[in-house]
Amino acid sequence: MNQQKIPATVITGFLGAGKTTMIRNLLTNAGGKKIALIINEFGDLGVDGDVLKGCGAENCTEDDIIELTNGCICCTVADDFIPTMTKLLERDQRPDHIVIETSGLALPQPLVAAFNWPDIRTQVTVDGVVTVVDSAAVAAGRFADDHDAVEAARSEDESLDHESPIEELFEDQLTCADLIVLNKTDLIDGAGLIRVRDEVASRTVRKPAMIEARNGEVPAGILLGLGIGTEDDIANRKSHHELEHEDGVAHDHDEFDSFVVDLGAVADIAGFVEKLKAIISAHDVLRLKGFVDVSGKPMRLQLQAVGSRIDHYFDRAWTPGEKRATRLVVIGLHEMDQGAVRAAIEALA
């Protein structure tokens, strides 16, 4: 690896795996490295960027955090990522390290391949791809509607392809990894963790290093400085899409939809959360995240849901002049009844 190049770490992982929490921990324990952060959101509400901008890390100021909200980064490489990198590299004070958080729905392969563009390849190298896994979600079988039924159908007719988009995406993110972080291990027992390790290992022919973490707490020395140069090995990390469509057909995310629900203040948080769980379960919502205006509270409530598991906490005070509001991003499969989900959530406020 050319030591003159700026190292870049790509952090990927499925929806709600804990990427943002891990990056927040990284920024506050980076050992003085000046870090530039590029964040890609799926949906219209920049929740992750807002969370990270509030972490107060001196080595990563608000000017060093760049949000790409025009769509999944793997589909907007030429339009968004390349120009962003170019501007970043033109700065007088260049970063020591670049960290890129992909959308939970992104294929990391096209992004890594973009580092071979001439203007970028000479100045930046992919230090490594880190894939974050929600161990509790995997233990609950969130990546297949009925794994046994899928395998049974395949054994009867090998011409059938019953893999869901979620399964393929999960496998593609693992296939591209240099390091897999099994996050949220505190939510499962020892036997469950063994099953998760076996499940994750079975999803990729490549066998990258695998570590365990709680609350996204991984030392910066483990995440940064891998020195892989992943862009030189991209041919060995092809996604399902690349393997099945070598004819150059563009990848898209028609399988997923997202929308924002705006609400007023919420008085009963416990009741609100329980009712949200019921809505998520009834409509198979994959991910829900956002901010809540709690009546009578000076603090803003951050809310993150993966399946029916919902985490919430007060992250900061509402600032003077800031419009208090409740805004939630809902992400689900294309078949999700947006109208029904929206109406059900709006009825809670």
mmCIF file of C-alpha atoms in Angstrom:
data_model
loop_
_atom_site.group_PDB
_atom_site.id
_atom_site.type_symbol
_atom_site.label_atom_id
_atom_site.label_comp_id
_atom_site.label_asym_id
_atom_site.label_seq_id
_atom_site.Cartn_x
_atom_site.Cartn_y
_atom_site.Cartn_z
ATOM 1 C CA MET A 1 0.000 0.000 0.000
ATOM 2 C CA ASN A 2 1.349 3.446 -0.923
ATOM 3 C CA GLN A 3 1.862 5.198 2.393
ATOM 4 C CA GLN A 4 1.485 8.582 0.700
ATOM 5 C CA LYS A 5 -2.133 7.853 -0.046
ATOM 6 C CA ILE A 6 -4.887 8.824 2.376
ATOM 7 C CA PRO A 7 -6.430 5.648 3.845
ATOM 8 C CA ALA A 8 -10.206 5.308 3.636
ATOM 9 C CA THR A 9 -12.306 2.897 5.685
ATOM 10 C CA VAL A 10 -15.681 1.815 4.280
ATOM 11 C CA ILE A 11 -18.169 0.862 6.988
ATOM 12 C CA THR A 12 -21.146 -1.066 5.730
ATOM 13 C CA GLY A 13 -23.800 -3.293 7.232
ATOM 14 C CA PHE A 14 -27.495 -3.983 7.150
ATOM 15 C CA LEU A 15 -30.149 -1.606 8.424
ATOM 16 C CA GLY A 16 -29.819 -0.978 12.148
ATOM 17 C CA ALA A 17 -26.618 -2.965 12.623
ATOM 18 C CA GLY A 18 -25.071 -0.165 14.683
ATOM 19 C CA LYS A 19 -22.777 1.522 12.154
ATOM 20 C CA THR A 20 -23.470 5.065 13.364
ATOM 21 C CA THR A 21 -22.894 4.186 17.024
ATOM 22 C CA MET A 22 -19.618 2.493 16.143
ATOM 23 C CA ILE A 23 -18.460 5.505 14.132
ATOM 24 C CA ARG A 24 -19.412 7.869 16.939
ATOM 25 C CA ASN A 25 -17.248 5.814 19.305
ATOM 26 C CA LEU A 26 -14.465 5.821 16.714
ATOM 27 C CA LEU A 27 -14.510 9.602 16.315
ATOM 28 C CA THR A 28 -14.224 10.201 20.044
ATOM 29 C CA ASN A 29 -11.300 7.773 20.382
ATOM 30 C CA ALA A 30 -9.327 8.371 17.197
ATOM 31 C CA GLY A 31 -6.067 9.294 18.900
ATOM 32 C CA GLY A 32 -5.796 12.735 17.342
ATOM 33 C CA LYS A 33 -6.236 11.628 13.728
ATOM 34 C CA LYS A 34 -8.067 14.214 11.623
ATOM 35 C CA ILE A 35 -10.953 12.280 10.137
ATOM 36 C CA ALA A 36 -13.270 13.232 7.288
ATOM 37 C CA LEU A 37 -16.595 11.421 7.371
ATOM 38 C CA ILE A 38 -18.868 10.747 4.398
ATOM 39 C CA ILE A 39 -22.353 9.526 5.324
ATOM 40 C CA ASN A 40 -24.868 8.030 2.914
ATOM 41 C CA GLU A 41 -28.536 7.928 3.962
ATOM 42 C CA PHE A 42 -31.406 5.903 2.523
ATOM 43 C CA GLY A 43 -34.454 8.107 2.924
ATOM 44 C CA ASP A 44 -35.030 11.829 3.234
ATOM 45 C CA LEU A 45 -34.080 12.455 6.857
ATOM 46 C CA GLY A 46 -30.398 12.809 7.706
ATOM 47 C CA VAL A 47 -30.617 11.154 11.110
ATOM 48 C CA ASP A 48 -27.152 9.588 11.141
ATOM 49 C CA GLY A 49 -25.432 12.808 10.141
ATOM 50 C CA ASP A 50 -27.223 14.758 12.828
ATOM 51 C CA VAL A 51 -26.205 12.213 15.459
ATOM 52 C CA LEU A 52 -22.557 12.302 14.426
ATOM 53 C CA LYS A 53 -22.399 16.077 14.137
ATOM 54 C CA GLY A 54 -23.433 16.250 17.766
ATOM 55 C CA CYS A 55 -20.637 14.010 19.058
ATOM 56 C CA GLY A 56 -18.288 16.958 19.643
ATOM 57 C CA ALA A 57 -15.117 15.222 18.445
ATOM 58 C CA GLU A 58 -12.372 17.804 17.914
ATOM 59 C CA ASN A 59 -10.730 15.686 15.220
ATOM 60 C CA CYS A 60 -13.939 15.582 13.139
ATOM 61 C CA THR A 61 -15.774 18.907 13.027
ATOM 62 C CA GLU A 62 -19.097 19.602 11.308
ATOM 63 C CA ASP A 63 -17.146 20.784 8.246
ATOM 64 C CA ASP A 64 -15.506 17.365 8.070
ATOM 65 C CA ILE A 65 -18.855 15.541 7.932
ATOM 66 C CA ILE A 66 -20.402 15.263 4.465
ATOM 67 C CA GLU A 67 -23.857 13.800 3.907
ATOM 68 C CA LEU A 68 -24.961 12.209 0.635
ATOM 69 C CA THR A 69 -28.754 12.012 0.633
ATOM 70 C CA ASN A 70 -29.562 11.734 -3.079
ATOM 71 C CA GLY A 71 -29.853 7.970 -3.014
ATOM 72 C CA CYS A 72 -27.873 4.839 -2.287
ATOM 73 C CA ILE A 73 -24.158 5.523 -2.670
ATOM 74 C CA CYS A 74 -23.588 2.454 -4.828
ATOM 75 C CA CYS A 75 -26.035 3.865 -7.395
ATOM 76 C CA THR A 76 -24.765 7.455 -7.332
ATOM 77 C CA VAL A 77 -20.991 6.919 -7.434
ATOM 78 C CA ALA A 78 -20.418 9.103 -10.472
ATOM 79 C CA ASP A 79 -22.924 11.805 -9.547
ATOM 80 C CA ASP A 80 -22.279 12.108 -5.805
ATOM 81 C CA PHE A 81 -19.313 10.180 -4.458
ATOM 82 C CA ILE A 82 -16.638 11.051 -7.034
ATOM 83 C CA PRO A 83 -17.317 14.835 -6.917
ATOM 84 C CA THR A 84 -17.424 14.706 -3.101
ATOM 85 C CA MET A 85 -14.068 12.950 -2.925
ATOM 86 C CA THR A 86 -12.571 15.382 -5.419
ATOM 87 C CA LYS A 87 -13.610 18.398 -3.350
ATOM 88 C CA LEU A 88 -12.356 16.739 -0.177
ATOM 89 C CA LEU A 89 -8.948 16.118 -1.717
ATOM 90 C CA GLU A 90 -8.728 19.724 -2.918
ATOM 91 C CA ARG A 91 -8.863 21.068 0.653
ATOM 92 C CA ASP A 92 -5.807 22.878 1.990
ATOM 93 C CA GLN A 93 -5.877 20.738 5.118
ATOM 94 C CA ARG A 94 -6.467 17.192 3.972
ATOM 95 C CA PRO A 95 -7.661 14.534 6.410
ATOM 96 C CA ASP A 96 -5.441 11.855 7.906
ATOM 97 C CA HIS A 97 -8.153 9.273 7.329
ATOM 98 C CA ILE A 98 -11.514 9.117 5.521
ATOM 99 C CA VAL A 99 -14.395 7.105 6.956
ATOM 100 C CA ILE A 100 -17.384 6.302 4.733
ATOM 101 C CA GLU A 101 -20.635 5.055 6.230
ATOM 102 C CA THR A 102 -22.768 3.480 3.532
ATOM 103 C CA SER A 103 -26.515 3.220 3.558
ATOM 104 C CA GLY A 104 -27.802 0.005 5.106
ATOM 105 C CA LEU A 105 -29.090 -0.894 1.643
ATOM 106 C CA ALA A 106 -25.846 -0.279 -0.246
ATOM 107 C CA LEU A 107 -23.700 -2.743 -2.119
ATOM 108 C CA PRO A 108 -20.140 -1.923 -1.035
ATOM 109 C CA GLN A 109 -18.589 -3.342 -4.219
ATOM 110 C CA PRO A 110 -19.359 -0.406 -6.590
ATOM 111 C CA LEU A 111 -18.105 2.033 -3.978
ATOM 112 C CA VAL A 112 -14.806 0.190 -3.531
ATOM 113 C CA ALA A 113 -14.423 -0.043 -7.313
ATOM 114 C CA ALA A 114 -14.760 3.752 -7.510
ATOM 115 C CA PHE A 115 -11.423 4.078 -5.723
ATOM 116 C CA ASN A 116 -9.835 2.867 -8.958
ATOM 117 C CA TRP A 117 -10.904 6.046 -10.748
ATOM 118 C CA PRO A 118 -7.651 7.729 -11.908
ATOM 119 C CA ASP A 119 -8.052 10.977 -9.939
ATOM 120 C CA ILE A 120 -8.799 9.055 -6.731
ATOM 121 C CA ARG A 121 -6.523 6.022 -7.070
ATOM 122 C CA THR A 122 -3.392 8.161 -7.014
ATOM 123 C CA GLN A 123 -4.391 9.868 -3.753
ATOM 124 C CA VAL A 124 -6.573 7.493 -1.706
ATOM 125 C CA THR A 125 -6.593 3.770 -0.927
ATOM 126 C CA VAL A 126 -9.230 1.622 0.761
ATOM 127 C CA ASP A 127 -7.658 0.760 4.102
ATOM 128 C CA GLY A 128 -10.375 -1.826 4.588
ATOM 129 C CA VAL A 129 -14.084 -2.626 4.401
ATOM 130 C CA VAL A 130 -15.731 -3.165 7.788
ATOM 131 C CA THR A 131 -19.115 -4.909 7.786
ATOM 132 C CA VAL A 132 -21.200 -4.503 10.935
ATOM 133 C CA VAL A 133 -23.669 -7.281 11.759
ATOM 134 C CA ASP A 134 -26.629 -7.031 14.127
ATOM 135 C CA SER A 135 -26.066 -10.302 15.984
ATOM 136 C CA ALA A 136 -29.489 -10.238 17.650
ATOM 137 C CA ALA A 137 -31.244 -9.743 14.323
ATOM 138 C CA VAL A 138 -29.338 -12.600 12.713
ATOM 139 C CA ALA A 139 -30.111 -14.815 15.699
ATOM 140 C CA ALA A 140 -33.802 -14.020 15.160
ATOM 141 C CA GLY A 141 -33.586 -14.988 11.473
ATOM 142 C CA ARG A 142 -34.310 -11.565 10.061
ATOM 143 C CA PHE A 143 -32.676 -12.361 6.713
ATOM 144 C CA ALA A 144 -35.113 -15.033 5.566
ATOM 145 C CA ASP A 145 -38.880 -15.296 5.879
ATOM 146 C CA ASP A 146 -38.585 -19.058 6.403
ATOM 147 C CA HIS A 147 -35.089 -20.421 5.858
ATOM 148 C CA ASP A 148 -36.133 -24.073 6.085
ATOM 149 C CA ALA A 149 -38.883 -23.590 3.502
ATOM 150 C CA VAL A 150 -36.461 -21.861 1.136
ATOM 151 C CA GLU A 151 -33.951 -24.698 1.382
ATOM 152 C CA ALA A 152 -36.672 -27.311 0.943
ATOM 153 C CA ALA A 153 -37.947 -25.619 -2.212
ATOM 154 C CA ARG A 154 -34.426 -25.436 -3.645
ATOM 155 C CA SER A 155 -33.782 -29.095 -2.968
ATOM 156 C CA GLU A 156 -36.917 -29.962 -4.940
ATOM 157 C CA ASP A 157 -36.258 -27.642 -7.876
ATOM 158 C CA GLU A 158 -32.774 -26.241 -8.384
ATOM 159 C CA SER A 159 -34.033 -23.855 -11.070
ATOM 160 C CA LEU A 160 -35.976 -21.856 -8.482
ATOM 161 C CA ASP A 161 -34.429 -18.741 -6.967
ATOM 162 C CA HIS A 162 -36.141 -17.902 -3.689
ATOM 163 C CA GLU A 163 -33.464 -15.715 -2.150
ATOM 164 C CA SER A 164 -34.972 -12.463 -0.941
ATOM 165 C CA PRO A 165 -33.275 -9.108 -1.697
ATOM 166 C CA ILE A 166 -32.407 -8.845 1.991
ATOM 167 C CA GLU A 167 -30.497 -12.132 2.012
ATOM 168 C CA GLU A 168 -28.549 -11.245 -1.106
ATOM 169 C CA LEU A 169 -27.678 -7.815 0.238
ATOM 170 C CA PHE A 170 -26.538 -9.284 3.545
ATOM 171 C CA GLU A 171 -24.306 -11.764 1.750
ATOM 172 C CA ASP A 172 -22.896 -9.091 -0.576
ATOM 173 C CA GLN A 173 -21.900 -6.923 2.385
ATOM 174 C CA LEU A 174 -20.163 -9.893 4.011
ATOM 175 C CA THR A 175 -18.472 -10.889 0.762
ATOM 176 C CA CYS A 176 -16.833 -7.469 0.445
ATOM 177 C CA ALA A 177 -15.624 -7.330 4.071
ATOM 178 C CA ASP A 178 -12.058 -7.270 5.335
ATOM 179 C CA LEU A 179 -13.338 -7.248 8.911
ATOM 180 C CA ILE A 180 -16.754 -8.368 10.213
ATOM 181 C CA VAL A 181 -17.952 -6.866 13.486
ATOM 182 C CA LEU A 182 -20.592 -8.979 15.231
ATOM 183 C CA ASN A 183 -22.288 -6.155 17.109
ATOM 184 C CA LYS A 184 -24.912 -6.257 19.880
ATOM 185 C CA THR A 185 -23.570 -9.538 21.274
ATOM 186 C CA ASP A 186 -24.880 -8.519 24.695
ATOM 187 C CA LEU A 187 -28.407 -9.185 23.422
ATOM 188 C CA ILE A 188 -27.839 -12.907 22.863
ATOM 189 C CA ASP A 189 -26.415 -15.765 24.932
ATOM 190 C CA GLY A 190 -23.308 -17.822 24.237
ATOM 191 C CA ALA A 191 -25.126 -20.498 22.265
ATOM 192 C CA GLY A 192 -26.841 -17.812 20.194
ATOM 193 C CA LEU A 193 -23.505 -16.196 19.417
ATOM 194 C CA ILE A 194 -22.094 -19.497 18.185
ATOM 195 C CA ARG A 195 -25.077 -19.867 15.858
ATOM 196 C CA VAL A 196 -24.608 -16.316 14.571
ATOM 197 C CA ARG A 197 -20.918 -16.935 13.900
ATOM 198 C CA ASP A 198 -21.768 -20.094 11.970
ATOM 199 C CA GLU A 199 -24.541 -18.349 10.043
ATOM 200 C CA VAL A 200 -22.379 -15.385 9.074
ATOM 201 C CA ALA A 201 -19.467 -17.625 8.067
ATOM 202 C CA SER A 202 -21.769 -19.702 5.878
ATOM 203 C CA ARG A 203 -22.874 -16.629 3.926
ATOM 204 C CA THR A 204 -19.527 -15.906 2.264
ATOM 205 C CA VAL A 205 -16.843 -17.982 0.571
ATOM 206 C CA ARG A 206 -14.249 -15.453 1.658
ATOM 207 C CA LYS A 207 -13.340 -15.741 5.339
ATOM 208 C CA PRO A 208 -12.514 -12.271 6.662
ATOM 209 C CA ALA A 209 -11.558 -11.689 10.287
ATOM 210 C CA MET A 210 -14.528 -11.649 12.662
ATOM 211 C CA ILE A 211 -14.702 -9.860 16.023
ATOM 212 C CA GLU A 212 -17.419 -9.317 18.628
ATOM 213 C CA ALA A 213 -18.658 -5.985 19.989
ATOM 214 C CA ARG A 214 -21.227 -4.473 22.309
ATOM 215 C CA ASN A 215 -22.774 -1.057 21.655
ATOM 216 C CA GLY A 216 -20.420 -0.530 18.721
ATOM 217 C CA GLU A 217 -17.407 -0.290 21.024
ATOM 218 C CA VAL A 218 -14.420 -1.254 18.879
ATOM 219 C CA PRO A 219 -10.978 0.351 19.425
ATOM 220 C CA ALA A 220 -9.899 2.734 16.673
ATOM 221 C CA GLY A 221 -6.660 0.756 16.362
ATOM 222 C CA ILE A 222 -8.658 -2.254 15.189
ATOM 223 C CA LEU A 223 -10.895 -0.395 12.720
ATOM 224 C CA LEU A 224 -8.210 1.873 11.259
ATOM 225 C CA GLY A 225 -4.864 0.842 9.835
ATOM 226 C CA LEU A 226 -5.850 -2.492 8.281
ATOM 227 C CA GLY A 227 -3.717 -1.601 5.259
ATOM 228 C CA ILE A 228 -5.582 -3.889 2.855
ATOM 229 C CA GLY A 229 -5.815 -1.837 -0.343
ATOM 230 C CA THR A 230 -9.202 -3.421 -1.035
ATOM 231 C CA GLU A 231 -9.628 -1.695 -4.393
ATOM 232 C CA ASP A 232 -6.924 -4.018 -5.788
ATOM 233 C CA ASP A 233 -8.924 -7.109 -4.784
ATOM 234 C CA ILE A 234 -12.418 -6.055 -5.880
ATOM 235 C CA ALA A 235 -12.536 -8.732 -8.610
ATOM 236 C CA ASN A 236 -12.591 -11.397 -5.878
ATOM 237 C CA ARG A 237 -15.552 -9.828 -4.074
ATOM 238 C CA LYS A 238 -18.282 -9.779 -6.701
ATOM 239 C CA SER A 239 -21.859 -9.222 -5.548
ATOM 240 C CA HIS A 240 -24.845 -11.357 -6.500
ATOM 241 C CA HIS A 241 -25.804 -8.652 -8.948
ATOM 242 C CA GLU A 242 -22.407 -8.685 -10.642
ATOM 243 C CA LEU A 243 -22.323 -12.469 -10.847
ATOM 244 C CA GLU A 244 -25.828 -12.711 -12.266
ATOM 245 C CA HIS A 245 -25.730 -9.642 -14.532
ATOM 246 C CA GLU A 246 -22.292 -9.426 -16.065
ATOM 247 C CA ASP A 247 -23.908 -7.606 -18.997
ATOM 248 C CA GLY A 248 -23.703 -4.269 -17.171
ATOM 249 C CA VAL A 249 -27.359 -3.827 -16.215
ATOM 250 C CA ALA A 250 -27.556 -1.092 -13.555
ATOM 251 C CA HIS A 251 -28.264 -2.113 -9.964
ATOM 252 C CA ASP A 252 -31.248 -0.453 -8.352
ATOM 253 C CA HIS A 253 -33.186 -0.561 -5.109
ATOM 254 C CA ASP A 254 -36.714 -1.059 -6.388
ATOM 255 C CA GLU A 255 -37.063 -3.781 -3.733
ATOM 256 C CA PHE A 256 -37.029 -1.139 -0.961
ATOM 257 C CA ASP A 257 -39.073 1.954 -0.193
ATOM 258 C CA SER A 258 -38.665 4.699 2.379
ATOM 259 C CA PHE A 259 -40.772 7.652 3.447
ATOM 260 C CA VAL A 260 -40.919 10.232 6.235
ATOM 261 C CA VAL A 261 -43.769 10.640 8.706
ATOM 262 C CA ASP A 262 -44.131 14.023 10.462
ATOM 263 C CA LEU A 263 -45.957 14.182 13.770
ATOM 264 C CA GLY A 264 -46.604 16.589 16.590
ATOM 265 C CA ALA A 265 -45.429 16.247 20.167
ATOM 266 C CA VAL A 266 -45.718 12.878 21.932
ATOM 267 C CA ALA A 267 -46.836 12.808 25.582
ATOM 268 C CA ASP A 268 -46.540 9.123 26.509
ATOM 269 C CA ILE A 269 -43.254 7.693 25.243
ATOM 270 C CA ALA A 270 -43.782 4.187 26.645
ATOM 271 C CA GLY A 271 -47.203 3.933 25.046
ATOM 272 C CA PHE A 272 -45.922 5.425 21.782
ATOM 273 C CA VAL A 273 -43.116 2.875 21.573
ATOM 274 C CA GLU A 274 -45.385 -0.082 22.296
ATOM 275 C CA LYS A 275 -47.840 1.003 19.612
ATOM 276 C CA LEU A 276 -44.979 1.496 17.144
ATOM 277 C CA LYS A 277 -43.867 -2.079 17.826
ATOM 278 C CA ALA A 278 -47.337 -3.321 16.899
ATOM 279 C CA ILE A 279 -47.325 -1.303 13.657
ATOM 280 C CA ILE A 280 -43.852 -2.540 12.732
ATOM 281 C CA SER A 281 -44.861 -6.132 13.352
ATOM 282 C CA ALA A 282 -48.167 -5.857 11.476
ATOM 283 C CA HIS A 283 -46.577 -4.343 8.363
ATOM 284 C CA ASP A 284 -43.139 -5.993 8.472
ATOM 285 C CA VAL A 285 -41.300 -2.663 8.609
ATOM 286 C CA LEU A 286 -37.556 -3.309 8.313
ATOM 287 C CA ARG A 287 -36.247 -0.133 9.890
ATOM 288 C CA LEU A 288 -37.600 2.973 11.577
ATOM 289 C CA LYS A 289 -35.517 5.859 12.869
ATOM 290 C CA GLY A 290 -35.841 9.511 13.694
ATOM 291 C CA PHE A 291 -36.436 12.098 16.397
ATOM 292 C CA VAL A 292 -39.355 12.658 18.744
ATOM 293 C CA ASP A 293 -40.626 15.843 20.362
ATOM 294 C CA VAL A 294 -41.650 14.808 23.889
ATOM 295 C CA SER A 295 -44.159 17.114 25.537
ATOM 296 C CA GLY A 296 -42.716 19.065 28.442
ATOM 297 C CA LYS A 297 -39.148 17.849 27.874
ATOM 298 C CA PRO A 298 -36.289 20.192 26.889
ATOM 299 C CA MET A 299 -34.399 17.300 25.274
ATOM 300 C CA ARG A 300 -34.890 15.719 21.854
ATOM 301 C CA LEU A 301 -35.566 11.957 21.875
ATOM 302 C CA GLN A 302 -33.719 9.840 19.334
ATOM 303 C CA LEU A 303 -35.508 6.660 18.277
ATOM 304 C CA GLN A 304 -34.061 3.687 16.370
ATOM 305 C CA ALA A 305 -35.965 0.503 15.514
ATOM 306 C CA VAL A 306 -34.834 -2.728 13.875
ATOM 307 C CA GLY A 307 -37.816 -4.961 13.442
ATOM 308 C CA SER A 308 -39.852 -4.689 16.630
ATOM 309 C CA ARG A 309 -36.799 -3.912 18.795
ATOM 310 C CA ILE A 310 -36.807 -0.187 19.558
ATOM 311 C CA ASP A 311 -34.052 1.794 21.265
ATOM 312 C CA HIS A 312 -34.646 5.380 22.362
ATOM 313 C CA TYR A 313 -32.808 7.970 24.413
ATOM 314 C CA PHE A 314 -32.548 11.745 24.833
ATOM 315 C CA ASP A 315 -29.557 12.815 22.751
ATOM 316 C CA ARG A 316 -29.465 16.613 23.134
ATOM 317 C CA ALA A 317 -31.447 19.702 24.057
ATOM 318 C CA TRP A 318 -33.578 21.455 21.480
ATOM 319 C CA THR A 319 -31.624 24.514 20.394
ATOM 320 C CA PRO A 320 -33.015 28.084 20.554
ATOM 321 C CA GLY A 321 -35.010 28.810 17.431
ATOM 322 C CA GLU A 322 -35.090 25.156 16.368
ATOM 323 C CA LYS A 323 -38.535 23.943 15.345
ATOM 324 C CA ARG A 324 -39.559 21.087 17.600
ATOM 325 C CA ALA A 325 -41.082 18.212 15.686
ATOM 326 C CA THR A 326 -41.370 14.455 15.496
ATOM 327 C CA ARG A 327 -39.951 13.035 12.249
ATOM 328 C CA LEU A 328 -39.577 9.338 11.526
ATOM 329 C CA VAL A 329 -38.075 7.578 8.506
ATOM 330 C CA VAL A 330 -39.763 4.272 7.656
ATOM 331 C CA ILE A 331 -37.941 1.711 5.483
ATOM 332 C CA GLY A 332 -39.460 -1.498 4.174
ATOM 333 C CA LEU A 333 -39.773 -3.748 1.176
ATOM 334 C CA HIS A 334 -41.443 -2.394 -1.944
ATOM 335 C CA GLU A 335 -44.618 -4.346 -1.164
ATOM 336 C CA MET A 336 -45.113 -2.455 2.122
ATOM 337 C CA ASP A 337 -48.452 -0.598 2.250
ATOM 338 C CA GLN A 338 -47.109 2.925 2.752
ATOM 339 C CA GLY A 339 -50.549 4.462 3.140
ATOM 340 C CA ALA A 340 -51.543 2.036 5.888
ATOM 341 C CA VAL A 341 -48.251 2.418 7.759
ATOM 342 C CA ARG A 342 -48.358 6.209 7.524
ATOM 343 C CA ALA A 343 -51.961 6.360 8.709
ATOM 344 C CA ALA A 344 -51.256 4.025 11.617
ATOM 345 C CA ILE A 345 -48.264 6.087 12.813
ATOM 346 C CA GLU A 346 -50.023 9.425 12.336
ATOM 347 C CA ALA A 347 -52.883 8.127 14.482
ATOM 348 C CA LEU A 348 -50.484 7.780 17.445
ATOM 349 C CA ALA A 349 -49.914 11.513 17.944
#
